[in-house]
Amino acid sequence: MSFQQAPHKLLLIPGPIEVSDPVLLANAHPSMSHVSPAFAPVFSSALKRLRKVLYTETAQPFIIAGSGTLGWDLVAANLIEAGEKALVLNSGYFGDSFADCLETYGAKVTQIGAPVGGRPSLEEVEAALKKDKYKVLTFTHVDTSTGVLSDAESIGKLVQRVSPETLVILDGVCSVASEEIRQDDWNIDVVVGASQKGLSAPPGLSITSVSKKALTVLDNRKTPVASYFASYKRWLPIMQSYEAGAPGYFATPPVNLIYALDESLRQITEGPVSLEQRFKLHKEASQKFKAAALELGFKQVAVNPEDGANGMTALYLPEGIAPPAIIGALGARDIVIAGGLHKDIKAKYIRFGHMGYSVAGEGRKDVDTLIAALQSAFAEVTASR
Amino acid sequence: MSFQQAPHKLLLIPGPIEVSDPVLLANAHPSMSHVSPAFAPVFSSALKRLRKVLYTETAQPFIIAGSGTLGWDLVAANLIEAGEKALVLNSGYFGDSFADCLETYGAKVTQIGAPVGGRPSLEEVEAALKKDKYKVLTFTHVDTSTGVLSDAESIGKLVQRVSPETLVILDGVCSVASEEIRQDDWNIDVVVGASQKGLSAPPGLSITSVSKKALTVLDNRKTPVASYFASYKRWLPIMQSYEAGAPGYFATPPVNLIYALDESLRQITEGPVSLEQRFKLHKEASQKFKAAALELGFKQVAVNPEDGANGMTALYLPEGIAPPAIIGALGARDIVIAGGLHKDIKAKYIRFGHMGYSVAGEGRKDVDTLIAALQSAFAEVTASR
């Protein structure tokens, strides 16, 4: 069965992103029983392919109806108990929110911040870990509000060296499948993700991957987990059962979205582009786009240009141009980009997504289209000043 | 754009259920920004149409990525505080689970049970309400494990008379849009629902509707809400904003599923079949199917036949026939039905769904197809004994 999605404006925000026709067709799969012998292998396949994307053999993936945000609840409700300490490395809006979520469950949060567009240094993190004991350390791999990429490998290995009992939580909502994440090698205990960004599927899934060490911590809790839906223990046997090819039941899974995710994961892990090539394509697309934008007079929000994410870019506008002008001019060229999200700089910057299917899909020229449109839009906006 | 879903076995379990081609096409909508001016009116429309289905003008609907189960967390995390009392009317598996969820959040639960296939009597409920003060009373409108329908109107009005400050929580996961629910008139404070049953959309949405009174209780809490994702307060401004036609952001909504839900709600609230006719069609289909099954020697799990749900049927098999035989024979006839779920009678019964698009969709003859297939399957199975 072939299917072609309806004509539409090119969606180049940092998620949701463009998805392929086969992924949308999978999302339009006829209704299936969630306990059907035909559906269980699809769920199994999605779980297994997710492991490949994260280069992990030992961590347990969880695919649950929800959003990236639900992944924070899963971490906060399961892996830390009231009164225990969390160290949050803050590189933007999502660090604040993750801290807020941890505090909702009673964690004592210490944040290491940075000026807008910056990220905490490894030296600051090391000093903090030596000064106090933390149950978990969290960081936003790519903060969607600033486009700043954290050095996941160095953070994971630093914690392993300085405070090996601390669980390392990587918020990868805006990085899974667009930035390299080697969960096992880099000592990452939990990857928190979602379907609508690098994974190139529609939104509606909370996707997390939890190390054996983190699951053991869960076994040794002194107090019960204070959530029902966001309980790893309730979902664990379900994921294990589906992965083994047999259905399980705790709550009805979002069947169609799992068909869609599995199709996208098939393209990511078994398509013509290898995972390694995929990450390289993201880097190339990012450099090309950033160079073109800088040439026009835009400036990265990321203070150190080399800390800019590969799957998205946040850009300050040249003096005298307001976000709506550029967003509108791009909209007139059938391209959708995003306004600002970080409260301190909201009126001064715009955000672009260049990830997943848009940069690694066969025959996609989205970044070239974007660059040409941005040049033309910029010329129009500056001419009319 | 027209779209026809792939040929498949007819899905007649008590959810997920068959959905229409336009609903699946909506689920395959091209990716859209969740804060797009084109998407906000769709979200708005879904919220408004939901009010119509529940006959409410004052309650606030919430549409969140999740499942029916997440709706229990929303109730337990927001409307009751640790140590407060909940009265759970138990008519099957889902009563046990809702009680479990409430206890996870620290509620003190008293259950009124009934033998399998029964439901607590109004006299028992009245006596319990007079004996003690409860913050919330919960009941399963249709327990999917037994097919027993509770008398929602009488329960709501009884609480209003005897214990007006108690919040009435109707678990309508298996009843919204297949059984009549008049939220305002019947004194129902919260309806907990999901997308994949009577609402005839794919699974992946938690759908709840919360009365003004319940939202006021939330305002007067002594302790903070102990969940981040399942917090009504965090979602309330988002729902209000989208309903007014402007986007809001707390967590990325499941955009495609909301397109699909709105399309199904359009069919339900503005299609050729009125809501009143829809409920009548469910009653007729249910009576027709139950009569045909009883004639073959099946017996309703519902102890009082008049307490059987209109959108589904749970049936004990005639002596000597095991569930897999009938399920297999129907499967060979391209019809998918469900096995047992209630632990006490699991090996003795089977379950059928006859709701939503299957009974109210234009030109659908699913119940006739089911009856003919059941007769034929039954003849085959009994002949081979």
Tab-separated table of N, CA, C and O in Angstrom, chain A residues 30-79:
chain	number	residue	atom	x	y	z
A	30	PRO	N	-4.772	0.107	10.437
A	30	PRO	CA	-6.098	-0.248	10.962
A	30	PRO	C	-5.995	-0.615	12.448
A	30	PRO	O	-4.948	-1.070	12.904
A	31	SER	N	-7.083	-0.401	13.169
A	31	SER	CA	-7.078	-0.708	14.600
A	31	SER	C	-6.676	-2.158	14.846
A	31	SER	O	-7.127	-3.065	14.157
A	32	MET	N	-5.824	-2.330	15.825
A	32	MET	CA	-5.366	-3.668	16.202
A	32	MET	C	-5.545	-3.827	17.703
A	32	MET	O	-5.383	-2.870	18.459
A	33	SER	N	-5.819	-5.047	18.123
A	33	SER	CA	-5.820	-5.312	19.556
A	33	SER	C	-4.406	-5.132	20.082
A	33	SER	O	-3.442	-5.571	19.461
A	34	HIS	N	-4.299	-4.462	21.245
A	34	HIS	CA	-2.990	-4.268	21.865
A	34	HIS	C	-2.398	-5.590	22.350
A	34	HIS	O	-1.213	-5.673	22.621
A	35	VAL	N	-3.222	-6.616	22.485
A	35	VAL	CA	-2.679	-7.911	22.899
A	35	VAL	C	-2.664	-8.907	21.733
A	35	VAL	O	-2.560	-10.116	21.931
A	36	SER	N	-2.757	-8.382	20.522
A	36	SER	CA	-2.773	-9.251	19.351
A	36	SER	C	-1.404	-9.870	19.081
A	36	SER	O	-0.376	-9.217	19.256
A	37	PRO	N	-1.385	-11.121	18.648
A	37	PRO	CA	-0.104	-11.751	18.296
A	37	PRO	C	0.558	-11.063	17.093
A	37	PRO	O	1.749	-11.247	16.861
A	38	ALA	N	-0.186	-10.270	16.347
A	38	ALA	CA	0.419	-9.551	15.219
A	38	ALA	C	1.092	-8.265	15.681
A	38	ALA	O	2.055	-7.804	15.070
A	39	PHE	N	0.585	-7.670	16.752
A	39	PHE	CA	1.143	-6.402	17.225
A	39	PHE	C	2.376	-6.595	18.119
A	39	PHE	O	3.329	-5.811	18.062
A	40	ALA	N	2.367	-7.646	18.925
A	40	ALA	CA	3.473	-7.849	19.875
A	40	ALA	C	4.853	-7.820	19.192
A	40	ALA	O	5.774	-7.167	19.700
A	41	PRO	N	5.037	-8.466	18.033
A	41	PRO	CA	6.361	-8.412	17.397
A	41	PRO	C	6.765	-7.001	16.957
A	41	PRO	O	7.959	-6.698	16.872
A	42	VAL	N	5.790	-6.158	16.677
A	42	VAL	CA	6.085	-4.778	16.283
A	42	VAL	C	6.627	-4.011	17.496
A	42	VAL	O	7.620	-3.288	17.417
A	43	PHE	N	5.961	-4.185	18.625
A	43	PHE	CA	6.426	-3.563	19.869
A	43	PHE	C	7.832	-4.087	20.194
A	43	PHE	O	8.751	-3.321	20.542
A	44	SER	N	8.005	-5.381	20.049
A	44	SER	CA	9.304	-6.003	20.316
A	44	SER	C	10.386	-5.382	19.443
A	44	SER	O	11.470	-5.009	19.913
A	45	SER	N	10.088	-5.259	18.187
A	45	SER	CA	11.047	-4.707	17.234
A	45	SER	C	11.416	-3.264	17.596
A	45	SER	O	12.588	-2.874	17.557
A	46	ALA	N	10.421	-2.464	17.962
A	46	ALA	CA	10.695	-1.069	18.323
A	46	ALA	C	11.638	-1.002	19.530
A	46	ALA	O	12.583	-0.200	19.555
A	47	LEU	N	11.395	-1.862	20.518
A	47	LEU	CA	12.258	-1.863	21.712
A	47	LEU	C	13.691	-2.255	21.336
A	47	LEU	O	14.657	-1.628	21.787
A	48	LYS	N	13.812	-3.267	20.503
A	48	LYS	CA	15.154	-3.737	20.128
A	48	LYS	C	15.900	-2.702	19.293
A	48	LYS	O	17.097	-2.499	19.452
A	49	ARG	N	15.189	-2.071	18.376
A	49	ARG	CA	15.839	-1.076	17.519
A	49	ARG	C	16.252	0.166	18.316
A	49	ARG	O	17.250	0.812	18.013
A	50	LEU	N	15.465	0.475	19.333
A	50	LEU	CA	15.815	1.601	20.199
A	50	LEU	C	17.161	1.360	20.869
A	50	LEU	O	17.976	2.280	21.020
A	51	ARG	N	17.404	0.130	21.282
A	51	ARG	CA	18.702	-0.217	21.880
A	51	ARG	C	19.843	0.089	20.929
A	51	ARG	O	20.891	0.575	21.329
A	52	LYS	N	19.624	-0.220	19.644
A	52	LYS	CA	20.686	0.040	18.653
A	52	LYS	C	20.989	1.532	18.560
A	52	LYS	O	22.145	1.937	18.519
A	53	VAL	N	19.927	2.341	18.538
A	53	VAL	CA	20.112	3.787	18.405
A	53	VAL	C	20.937	4.338	19.568
A	53	VAL	O	21.711	5.282	19.407
A	54	LEU	N	20.769	3.729	20.742
A	54	LEU	CA	21.463	4.218	21.941
A	54	LEU	C	22.739	3.432	22.243
A	54	LEU	O	23.352	3.616	23.295
A	55	TYR	N	23.136	2.563	21.343
A	55	TYR	CA	24.330	1.737	21.529
A	55	TYR	C	24.337	1.076	22.914
A	55	TYR	O	25.323	1.163	23.642
A	56	THR	N	23.230	0.465	23.261
A	56	THR	CA	23.192	-0.203	24.560
A	56	THR	C	22.725	-1.637	24.420
A	56	THR	O	21.838	-1.935	23.622
A	57	GLU	N	23.369	-2.500	25.171
A	57	GLU	CA	22.922	-3.891	25.168
A	57	GLU	C	22.245	-4.247	26.466
A	57	GLU	O	21.487	-5.195	26.548
A	58	THR	N	22.538	-3.460	27.491
A	58	THR	CA	22.075	-3.869	28.816
A	58	THR	C	20.931	-3.014	29.362
A	58	THR	O	20.215	-3.453	30.255
A	59	ALA	N	20.752	-1.800	28.842
A	59	ALA	CA	19.693	-0.950	29.394
A	59	ALA	C	18.326	-1.418	28.916
A	59	ALA	O	18.209	-2.100	27.894
A	60	GLN	N	17.301	-1.078	29.679
A	60	GLN	CA	15.925	-1.485	29.369
A	60	GLN	C	15.156	-0.307	28.787
A	60	GLN	O	14.940	0.691	29.461
A	61	PRO	N	14.723	-0.410	27.546
A	61	PRO	CA	13.905	0.670	26.989
A	61	PRO	C	12.442	0.556	27.440
A	61	PRO	O	11.924	-0.544	27.628
A	62	PHE	N	11.819	1.711	27.590
A	62	PHE	CA	10.388	1.803	27.927
A	62	PHE	C	9.732	2.720	26.897
A	62	PHE	O	10.201	3.834	26.680
A	63	ILE	N	8.657	2.266	26.287
A	63	ILE	CA	7.900	3.095	25.350
A	63	ILE	C	6.488	3.221	25.915
A	63	ILE	O	5.768	2.229	26.032
A	64	ILE	N	6.113	4.428	26.314
A	64	ILE	CA	4.867	4.653	27.040
A	64	ILE	C	4.133	5.844	26.422
A	64	ILE	O	4.774	6.820	26.026
A	65	ALA	N	2.816	5.772	26.358
A	65	ALA	CA	2.049	6.927	25.882
A	65	ALA	C	2.348	8.114	26.782
A	65	ALA	O	2.242	8.014	28.005
A	66	GLY	N	2.706	9.237	26.202
A	66	GLY	CA	3.029	10.417	27.001
A	66	GLY	C	3.831	11.384	26.158
A	66	GLY	O	3.666	11.466	24.954
A	67	SER	N	4.746	12.097	26.809
A	67	SER	CA	5.618	13.004	26.077
A	67	SER	C	6.971	12.978	26.768
A	67	SER	O	7.159	12.287	27.773
A	68	GLY	N	7.930	13.737	26.253
A	68	GLY	CA	9.233	13.806	26.888
A	68	GLY	C	9.121	14.154	28.370
A	68	GLY	O	9.810	13.583	29.213
A	69	THR	N	8.203	15.048	28.671
A	69	THR	CA	8.017	15.501	30.052
A	69	THR	C	7.703	14.337	31.000
A	69	THR	O	8.166	14.303	32.138
A	70	LEU	N	6.901	13.386	30.531
A	70	LEU	CA	6.577	12.229	31.375
A	70	LEU	C	7.856	11.490	31.780
A	70	LEU	O	7.917	10.896	32.865
A	71	GLY	N	8.881	11.547	30.939
A	71	GLY	CA	10.158	10.908	31.260
A	71	GLY	C	10.804	11.507	32.502
A	71	GLY	O	11.464	10.807	33.268
A	72	TRP	N	10.601	12.799	32.706
A	72	TRP	CA	11.117	13.426	33.939
A	72	TRP	C	10.400	12.842	35.152
A	72	TRP	O	11.014	12.563	36.180
A	73	ASP	N	9.059	12.706	35.025
A	73	ASP	CA	8.304	12.111	36.135
A	73	ASP	C	8.813	10.697	36.427
A	73	ASP	O	8.924	10.295	37.584
A	74	LEU	N	9.088	9.940	35.373
A	74	LEU	CA	9.571	8.570	35.583
A	74	LEU	C	10.865	8.591	36.393
A	74	LEU	O	11.032	7.827	37.355
A	75	VAL	N	11.780	9.485	36.046
A	75	VAL	CA	13.034	9.598	36.787
A	75	VAL	C	12.767	10.042	38.226
A	75	VAL	O	13.217	9.426	39.192
A	76	ALA	N	11.988	11.118	38.358
A	76	ALA	CA	11.791	11.721	39.681
A	76	ALA	C	10.992	10.819	40.612
A	76	ALA	O	11.245	10.760	41.812
A	77	ALA	N	10.027	10.090	40.060
A	77	ALA	CA	9.168	9.252	40.906
A	77	ALA	C	9.858	7.946	41.289
A	77	ALA	O	9.575	7.385	42.350
A	78	ASN	N	10.759	7.474	40.438
A	78	ASN	CA	11.311	6.134	40.646
A	78	ASN	C	12.732	6.098	41.196
A	78	ASN	O	13.056	5.218	41.975
A	79	LEU	N	13.569	7.039	40.775
A	79	LEU	CA	15.001	6.891	41.036
A	79	LEU	C	15.511	7.771	42.162
A	79	LEU	O	16.687	7.734	42.511
